[in-house]
Structures are given as structure tokens and as C-alpha cells.
CSV table of C-alpha atoms and ligand atoms in Angstrom, one decimal:
chain,number,residue,atom,x,y,z
A,1,UNK,CA,-0.1,0.1,0.2
A,2,UNK,CA,1.5,3.6,-1.1
A,3,UNK,CA,0.4,5.1,2.4
A,4,UNK,CA,2.3,2.9,4.2
A,5,UNK,CA,5.3,3.2,2.6
A,6,UNK,CA,7.7,6.1,3.8
A,7,UNK,CA,7.6,9.1,1.8
A,8,UNK,CA,10.9,10.5,0.7
A,9,UNK,CA,11.6,14.0,2.1
A,10,UNK,CA,12.2,15.0,-1.5
A,11,UNK,CA,8.6,14.4,-2.6
A,12,UNK,CA,7.7,17.3,0.2
A,13,UNK,CA,10.4,19.4,-0.6
A,14,UNK,CA,8.4,20.9,-3.6
A,15,UNK,CA,5.5,21.6,-1.3
A,16,UNK,CA,6.2,24.0,0.9
A,17,UNK,CA,6.9,28.0,0.4
A,18,UNK,CA,9.1,30.4,1.4
A,19,UNK,CA,7.8,32.3,4.4
A,20,UNK,CA,5.8,29.3,5.7
A,21,UNK,CA,6.7,28.0,8.8
A,22,UNK,CA,6.5,23.8,7.9
A,23,UNK,CA,5.7,21.3,10.9
A,24,UNK,CA,5.4,17.7,10.4
A,25,UNK,CA,3.0,15.6,12.6
A,26,UNK,CA,1.8,12.0,12.6
A,27,UNK,CA,-0.8,11.0,10.2
A,28,UNK,CA,-2.2,8.0,12.3
A,29,UNK,CA,-1.3,6.1,15.4
A,30,UNK,CA,-1.7,7.1,19.1
A,31,UNK,CA,0.5,10.3,19.2
A,32,UNK,CA,-2.2,11.8,16.5
A,33,UNK,CA,-5.3,12.9,18.0
A,34,UNK,CA,-3.6,14.5,21.0
A,35,UNK,CA,-1.3,16.3,18.4
A,36,UNK,CA,-3.9,17.4,16.5
A,37,UNK,CA,-6.1,18.6,19.5
A,38,UNK,CA,-3.0,20.5,20.6
A,39,UNK,CA,-2.7,22.3,17.6
A,40,UNK,CA,-6.3,23.1,17.5
A,41,UNK,CA,-6.5,24.3,20.9
A,42,UNK,CA,-4.0,26.6,19.9
A,43,UNK,CA,-6.2,28.5,17.4
A,44,UNK,CA,-5.0,26.6,14.1
A,45,UNK,CA,-7.5,25.7,11.9
A,46,UNK,CA,-7.0,23.2,9.4
A,47,UNK,CA,-8.5,20.3,7.1
A,48,UNK,CA,-8.5,16.6,8.3
A,49,UNK,CA,-4.9,15.2,8.2
A,50,UNK,CA,-5.8,11.9,8.4
A,51,UNK,CA,-6.8,12.1,5.0
A,52,UNK,CA,-4.5,14.5,3.2
A,53,UNK,CA,-0.7,14.6,3.4
A,54,UNK,CA,-0.3,18.6,3.7
A,55,UNK,CA,-2.8,21.0,5.0
A,56,UNK,CA,-2.7,24.9,4.9
A,57,UNK,CA,-3.5,26.4,8.4
A,58,UNK,CA,-6.4,29.0,7.7
A,59,UNK,CA,-5.1,32.3,8.4
A,60,UNK,CA,-1.5,31.7,9.6
A,61,UNK,CA,1.5,31.1,7.2
A,62,UNK,CA,2.2,27.7,8.3
A,63,UNK,CA,1.5,24.0,6.6
A,64,UNK,CA,1.5,21.0,8.5
A,65,UNK,CA,3.0,17.8,6.6
A,66,UNK,CA,1.0,14.5,8.0
A,67,UNK,CA,3.2,11.7,7.8
A,68,UNK,CA,4.6,8.4,9.6
A,69,UNK,CA,5.2,9.3,13.3
A,70,UNK,CA,8.5,7.2,12.2
A,71,UNK,CA,9.7,9.5,9.9
A,72,UNK,CA,9.2,13.0,11.5
A,73,UNK,CA,12.6,13.0,12.8
A,74,UNK,CA,14.4,12.4,9.5
A,75,UNK,CA,11.9,15.2,8.2
A,76,UNK,CA,13.1,17.8,10.3
A,77,UNK,CA,16.9,16.7,10.4
A,78,UNK,CA,16.8,16.8,6.2
A,79,UNK,CA,15.4,20.4,6.7
A,80,UNK,CA,11.9,19.4,4.8
A,81,UNK,CA,10.1,20.4,7.7
A,82,UNK,CA,10.9,23.3,10.2
A,83,UNK,CA,9.2,21.6,13.3
A,84,UNK,CA,7.9,18.0,14.1
A,85,UNK,CA,6.1,16.8,16.9
A,86,UNK,CA,6.9,13.1,17.7
A,87,UNK,CA,7.7,10.8,20.8
A,88,UNK,CA,11.3,11.5,22.2
A,89,UNK,CA,12.0,7.7,21.9
A,90,UNK,CA,11.5,7.7,17.9
A,91,UNK,CA,14.6,10.6,18.0
A,92,UNK,CA,16.8,7.7,19.6
A,93,UNK,CA,15.8,5.4,17.2
A,94,UNK,CA,16.3,7.8,13.9
A,95,UNK,CA,19.7,8.6,15.8
A,96,UNK,CA,19.2,11.9,15.0
A,97,UNK,CA,20.1,14.9,17.3
A,98,UNK,CA,17.7,17.4,17.1
A,99,UNK,CA,16.8,20.4,19.4
A,100,UNK,CA,13.8,20.0,21.6
A,101,UNK,CA,11.9,23.1,21.5
A,102,UNK,CA,8.8,22.1,23.9
A,103,UNK,CA,8.0,18.9,25.6
A,104,UNK,CA,4.2,18.1,25.6
A,105,UNK,CA,3.6,16.0,28.5
A,106,UNK,CA,1.5,13.2,26.9
A,107,UNK,CA,2.4,10.3,25.1
A,108,UNK,CA,4.5,8.9,28.1
A,109,UNK,CA,6.0,5.9,28.1
A,110,UNK,CA,9.1,3.8,28.8
A,111,UNK,CA,11.6,1.6,26.9
A,112,UNK,CA,11.5,-1.3,28.7
A,113,UNK,CA,13.6,-4.6,28.7
A,114,UNK,CA,11.4,-7.9,30.1
A,115,UNK,CA,11.6,-11.6,30.3
A,116,UNK,CA,9.4,-14.4,30.8
A,117,UNK,CA,8.2,-15.0,34.2
A,118,UNK,CA,10.5,-18.2,34.7
A,119,UNK,CA,13.7,-16.8,33.0
A,120,UNK,CA,16.5,-15.9,36.1
A,121,UNK,CA,17.4,-12.6,35.1
A,122,UNK,CA,16.4,-9.9,37.3
A,123,UNK,CA,18.6,-6.8,35.7
A,124,UNK,CA,19.8,-5.6,32.6
A,125,UNK,CA,22.9,-6.7,33.2
A,126,UNK,CA,21.9,-10.2,32.8
A,127,UNK,CA,20.6,-9.9,29.3
A,128,UNK,CA,24.4,-9.8,28.1
A,129,UNK,CA,24.6,-12.3,25.1
A,130,UNK,CA,20.7,-12.8,25.0
A,131,UNK,CA,18.6,-12.6,22.1
A,132,UNK,CA,16.4,-9.4,22.2
A,133,UNK,CA,12.9,-9.1,19.9
A,134,UNK,CA,12.4,-5.3,19.6
A,135,UNK,CA,10.6,-3.0,17.2
A,136,UNK,CA,13.3,-0.1,18.6
A,137,UNK,CA,16.0,-2.2,16.9
A,138,UNK,CA,18.7,1.4,17.4
A,139,UNK,CA,17.4,2.4,20.6
A,140,UNK,CA,17.4,-1.3,22.5
A,141,UNK,CA,21.4,-1.5,20.7
A,142,UNK,CA,22.3,1.6,21.7
A,143,UNK,CA,21.4,2.0,25.5
A,144,UNK,CA,21.8,-1.5,26.5
A,145,UNK,CA,25.7,-1.1,24.9
A,146,UNK,CA,25.9,2.4,26.9
A,147,UNK,CA,25.1,-0.1,29.9
A,148,UNK,CA,27.9,-2.6,29.1
A,149,UNK,CA,25.4,-5.1,27.5
A,150,UNK,CA,25.8,-6.8,24.4
A,151,UNK,CA,22.8,-8.5,23.0
A,152,UNK,CA,21.7,-10.0,19.6
A,153,UNK,CA,18.5,-7.7,18.3
A,154,UNK,CA,16.0,-9.6,16.6
A,155,UNK,CA,13.7,-7.2,14.8
A,156,UNK,CA,10.3,-7.6,14.6
A,157,UNK,CA,7.6,-5.2,13.6
A,158,UNK,CA,4.9,-6.1,15.8
A,159,UNK,CA,3.6,-8.6,18.9
A,160,UNK,CA,7.1,-8.1,20.1
A,161,UNK,CA,6.0,-9.6,23.7
A,162,UNK,CA,4.8,-12.9,22.0
A,163,UNK,CA,8.3,-13.6,20.5
A,164,UNK,CA,9.8,-15.2,23.6
A,165,UNK,CA,6.7,-17.9,23.9
A,166,UNK,CA,7.8,-18.1,19.8
A,167,UNK,CA,11.1,-18.8,20.6
A,168,UNK,CA,12.0,-16.4,18.7
A,169,UNK,CA,14.2,-14.5,21.7
A,170,UNK,CA,14.9,-14.5,25.2
A,171,UNK,CA,13.8,-11.3,26.1
A,172,UNK,CA,12.4,-8.2,24.9
A,173,UNK,CA,12.7,-4.4,24.5
A,174,UNK,CA,9.7,-2.6,24.1
A,175,UNK,CA,7.5,0.5,25.2
A,176,UNK,CA,5.5,0.2,28.1
A,177,UNK,CA,3.0,2.6,29.4
A,178,UNK,CA,0.9,0.8,32.5
A,179,UNK,CA,2.8,-2.4,31.9
A,180,UNK,CA,-0.3,-4.3,31.8
A,181,UNK,CA,0.8,-5.9,28.2
A,182,UNK,CA,4.0,-7.2,29.7
A,183,UNK,CA,1.7,-9.1,32.8
A,184,UNK,CA,-0.4,-10.1,30.0
A,185,UNK,CA,2.1,-12.0,27.9
A,186,UNK,CA,3.8,-13.5,31.2
A,187,UNK,CA,6.5,-11.3,31.0
A,188,UNK,CA,8.6,-9.4,34.0
A,189,UNK,CA,10.4,-6.0,33.7
A,190,UNK,CA,14.2,-5.9,34.4
A,191,UNK,CA,14.8,-2.5,33.4
A,192,UNK,CA,14.0,0.9,32.1
A,193,UNK,CA,16.4,2.0,29.3
A,194,UNK,CA,14.6,5.6,28.1
A,195,UNK,CA,11.4,7.8,29.5
A,196,UNK,CA,9.6,8.9,26.6
A,197,UNK,CA,6.8,11.6,25.8
A,198,UNK,CA,5.2,13.7,23.1
A,199,UNK,CA,8.2,16.6,21.7
A,200,UNK,CA,8.5,19.4,19.6
A,201,UNK,CA,11.8,19.1,18.0
A,202,UNK,CA,13.3,21.8,15.8
A,203,UNK,CA,15.9,22.4,13.0
A,204,UNK,CA,19.4,23.3,13.9
A,205,UNK,CA,19.8,26.2,11.7
A,206,UNK,CA,16.9,28.9,11.1
A,207,UNK,CA,16.4,32.0,9.1
A,208,UNK,CA,15.4,34.5,11.5
A,209,UNK,CA,11.7,35.0,9.6
A,210,UNK,CA,10.8,31.4,10.2
A,211,UNK,CA,12.2,31.2,13.8
A,212,UNK,CA,10.1,34.5,14.7
A,213,UNK,CA,6.9,32.3,13.2
A,214,UNK,CA,8.0,29.2,15.3
A,215,UNK,CA,8.6,31.3,18.2
A,216,UNK,CA,5.1,32.5,18.1
A,217,UNK,CA,3.5,29.0,17.5
A,218,UNK,CA,5.6,27.2,20.5
A,219,UNK,CA,4.2,30.4,22.9
A,220,UNK,CA,0.4,29.3,22.0
A,221,UNK,CA,1.2,25.9,22.5
A,222,UNK,CA,2.9,26.3,25.5
A,223,UNK,CA,0.1,28.6,26.2
A,224,UNK,CA,-2.4,25.9,25.8
A,225,UNK,CA,-0.2,23.3,27.8
A,226,UNK,CA,0.0,25.8,30.8
A,227,UNK,CA,-3.9,26.2,30.6
A,228,UNK,CA,-4.7,23.1,30.9
A,229,UNK,CA,-2.7,22.6,34.1
A,230,UNK,CA,-4.6,25.3,35.4
A,231,UNK,CA,-8.2,26.2,36.5
A,232,UNK,CA,-9.7,29.5,37.1
A,233,UNK,CA,-11.6,29.3,40.6
A,234,UNK,CA,-14.4,31.9,41.1
A,235,UNK,CA,-16.4,32.4,44.6
A,236,UNK,CA,-18.1,35.2,46.5
A,237,UNK,CA,-17.4,35.5,50.5
A,238,UNK,CA,-17.6,38.2,53.4
A,239,UNK,CA,-14.7,40.2,53.9
A,240,UNK,CA,-14.5,38.7,57.5
A,241,UNK,CA,-13.6,35.4,55.8
A,242,UNK,CA,-11.1,36.5,53.2
A,243,UNK,CA,-8.1,36.3,55.5
A,244,UNK,CA,-9.0,32.7,56.2
A,245,UNK,CA,-9.7,31.9,52.1
A,246,UNK,CA,-6.8,33.5,51.1
A,247,UNK,CA,-4.4,31.3,53.3
A,248,UNK,CA,-6.2,28.3,51.7
A,249,UNK,CA,-5.5,29.5,48.1
A,250,UNK,CA,-2.1,28.2,47.1
A,251,UNK,CA,-0.2,30.0,44.0
A,252,UNK,CA,2.4,32.6,43.5
A,253,UNK,CA,0.1,35.4,43.0
A,254,UNK,CA,-2.5,36.7,45.2
A,255,UNK,CA,-6.0,36.1,44.4
A,256,UNK,CA,-8.2,39.4,42.7
A,257,UNK,CA,-10.2,40.5,45.2
A,258,UNK,CA,-13.6,42.6,43.8
A,259,UNK,CA,-15.8,44.2,45.9
A,260,UNK,CA,-19.7,43.1,45.1
A,261,UNK,CA,-23.2,45.5,45.3
A,262,UNK,CA,-24.2,43.9,48.8
A,263,UNK,CA,-22.1,45.7,51.5
A,264,UNK,CA,-19.6,43.5,52.9
A,265,UNK,CA,-19.5,40.9,50.2
A,266,UNK,CA,-16.3,40.5,47.5
A,267,UNK,CA,-15.7,38.2,44.5
A,268,UNK,CA,-12.4,36.5,44.6
A,269,UNK,CA,-11.3,34.9,41.8
A,270,UNK,CA,-7.8,33.1,41.5
A,271,UNK,CA,-5.8,30.3,39.2
A,272,UNK,CA,-5.0,27.0,40.9
A,273,UNK,CA,-3.9,23.8,40.0
A,274,UNK,CA,-6.2,21.6,38.0
A,275,UNK,CA,-5.2,18.7,40.4
A,276,UNK,CA,-5.5,20.9,43.8
A,277,UNK,CA,-9.2,22.0,42.8
A,278,UNK,CA,-11.0,19.0,44.3
A,279,UNK,CA,-9.6,19.4,47.5
A,280,UNK,CA,-9.3,23.0,47.8
A,281,UNK,CA,-13.7,23.2,47.1
A,282,UNK,CA,-14.5,21.9,50.6
A,283,UNK,CA,-11.9,23.6,52.3
A,284,UNK,CA,-12.9,27.1,50.3
A,285,UNK,CA,-16.6,26.2,51.6
A,286,UNK,CA,-15.7,25.5,55.3
A,287,UNK,CA,-14.1,29.2,55.1
A,288,UNK,CA,-17.0,30.7,54.5
A,289,UNK,CA,-16.8,31.0,50.4
A,290,UNK,CA,-20.0,30.3,48.7
A,291,UNK,CA,-21.3,30.3,45.4
A,292,UNK,CA,-17.8,28.2,44.2
A,293,UNK,CA,-17.0,28.0,40.2
A,294,UNK,CA,-14.5,26.0,38.4
A,295,UNK,CA,-13.8,27.4,35.1
A,296,UNK,CA,-11.4,25.9,32.4
A,297,UNK,CA,-8.5,28.3,31.0
A,298,UNK,CA,-7.6,28.2,27.3
A,299,UNK,CA,-4.7,29.7,27.3
A,300,UNK,CA,-2.3,30.9,30.3
A,301,UNK,CA,0.7,33.0,29.2
A,302,UNK,CA,2.8,33.9,32.6
C,401,AMP,P1,2.3,5.3,16.9
C,401,AMP,O1,3.3,3.9,16.7
C,401,AMP,O2,2.1,5.8,15.6
C,401,AMP,O3,1.1,4.5,17.5
C,401,AMP,O4,2.8,5.7,17.7
C,401,AMP,C1,4.4,5.3,18.9
C,401,AMP,C2,4.4,6.4,19.7
C,401,AMP,O5,3.8,6.5,20.7
C,401,AMP,C3,5.9,5.7,20.4
C,401,AMP,O6,7.0,5.5,19.6
C,401,AMP,C4,5.8,6.3,21.8
C,401,AMP,O7,6.6,7.6,21.3
C,401,AMP,C5,4.3,6.7,21.8
C,401,AMP,N1,3.7,6.1,23.0
C,401,AMP,C6,3.1,6.2,24.3
C,401,AMP,N2,3.1,5.5,25.0
C,401,AMP,C7,2.9,4.3,24.3
C,401,AMP,C8,2.9,2.9,24.6
C,401,AMP,N3,2.4,2.5,25.6
C,401,AMP,N4,3.1,1.8,23.5
C,401,AMP,C9,3.8,2.5,22.2
C,401,AMP,N5,4.4,3.9,22.0
C,401,AMP,C10,4.0,4.5,23.1
């Protein structure tokens, strides 16, 4: 199938225009949806990227190249795209050294080595001399070699966790997030090789015009991520209860206190961490706050 085949960077080289920023994102797979959502939340309007290889962003000088997740690092390394959004582990796998412009906090996983439950290995060192099945051959070889562990790599493209049962390998190296796939396949982790999350990488050398476009986009994406980490909290209170309420509210900045028409009453507004909101609400209520509202924050630029 042609859509499955890695597209050569030169096939895209003609597509961009000078003065427009080119950003490569996955056209399928687990990172695609959260990346598309992030771009849309930042205000970019563009057509369905899972259907087209190339999308123009409306009202912004930005073009989106929608390619295989595995190819993104090379597209940026080759200068076909200015920015790329992909898993940090795939930079290691592609053996490219590109600056990370922004870490996105999703797509978190670990590259781990695991053995069948009955295997005697308990650490990465115990894998020395064994056959390791993996779909991340370059990362596995390099990260194990860095720890002084020499292995025979058996490259597989999927269903890595069944390789020991099939007698293809003694152990595996695979990406893990919860670890439940390992457990389901009777495997036990023996060591972590890498931690990964989705990242934005950038080209090494920029012309000033494109760099300014990239900085603007990165600032908006950063503002969306920062906004997701907080909530806007609003409540009413009597001025006498303000000291107790202010003592409960965390944060670097003091809350906004706005007088209300009713004498002695104020509205208190504060930005608080998303994770803290649930525990703050009953305490604020107990301190005299009423009419508490929790509102999502679309973007936050500190
Ligand atoms: P894809 O193969 O296109 O679905 O994307 C796989 C990428 O998603 C990996 O290279 C990782 O960067 C990331 N990822 C996050 N969690 C996991 C996981 N549990 N298993 C595999 N890949 C993961």
C-alpha cells in the first residue's frame, strides 16, 4: 500500500513555500489525536490531517505535513520540515540529534526490557549475550551497549511480547505505559532504558523569519499546555472571611478581590492547579466561600 510506505523527504520538498512554517505531525497512531487537538486548541484551523499529506493552516503562514510518526525526526533533520512533533524515543531510534523545543506532557511511556516470568534475569546486566526481540532495534542496541550489555537484536515489527513464547528471542525491549501488556503476556520487567513523551523538535539552523514564526507558534502551544494545568476559580465571600480564604488559596499571585454590590461581600478569583481543585473546594466552602465556580483556562501566558 502506497500510504504505508515511508515517503521520501524529497517528495515533500516542493510542497512548502518560502515564508511559511512547515510542521510535521503523525498521520495516524496514538500520538495523532492529542497532537491535532493541541494544534486546534492553539487556534490553528486546518483540514483533516489523517486524510491529506499536506494541509494549509487558515489565516496563519503555517503548513502541516502529515506523515508517519517514525519519519518525523528525519523530515526535520533533512530540513523538509521546520518543526516536528513526535515521541522523544523516536529521535533516539532515528539516531538524529535535534533540539527539543517543547515537551508536551502526553504520550508518556518507557522503553523497558522484559523477560518471561521463569527467566532468571533480574537486571539489564543479566541480558548480556541474550537474543532480544524489539521493534526499536537502534534504541535497544545503543542504550544497552551504553550500559555495557551486548545483545543479539531480533528485529520484529509488531507483537513483540509474543517473541519469547515463539522461541524467537530470550527477552524483549518494548514501549510500556501501564505495564499491563507485559503482565498479560507472562513477562516481567528487568530494567528501564529510556523515558519518553511527545516533544516538538526543531531544525538546527533557522532563518530569522521562520524562527520568529516558530517562536510564535511555540508560545501559543505552551500557553495551551499551561492552561490545561490550571483552573480559574471564582467564589463569593464576606470580607471577614477573606483572610481564611486567602490562606487556603495557593499560588504565586494573590487572588483578585472584587467588591460586590452587597455591602461586605466580595468576589474572589484565583488561578489554581487542576490537580488541587477538588481538595480546595470543600476547604474554601468551610472557610465561608459560596457560589464557587471552576472554569477551564484556554490559554495561560505567565
Ligand atoms: P504509533 O506507533 O504511531 O502509535 O506511535 C507510537 C509512539 O507513541 C511511540 O513511539 C511512543 O513515542 C508513543 N507511545 C506512548 N505510549 C506508548 C505505548 N504504551 N506503547 C507504544 N508507544 C507509545
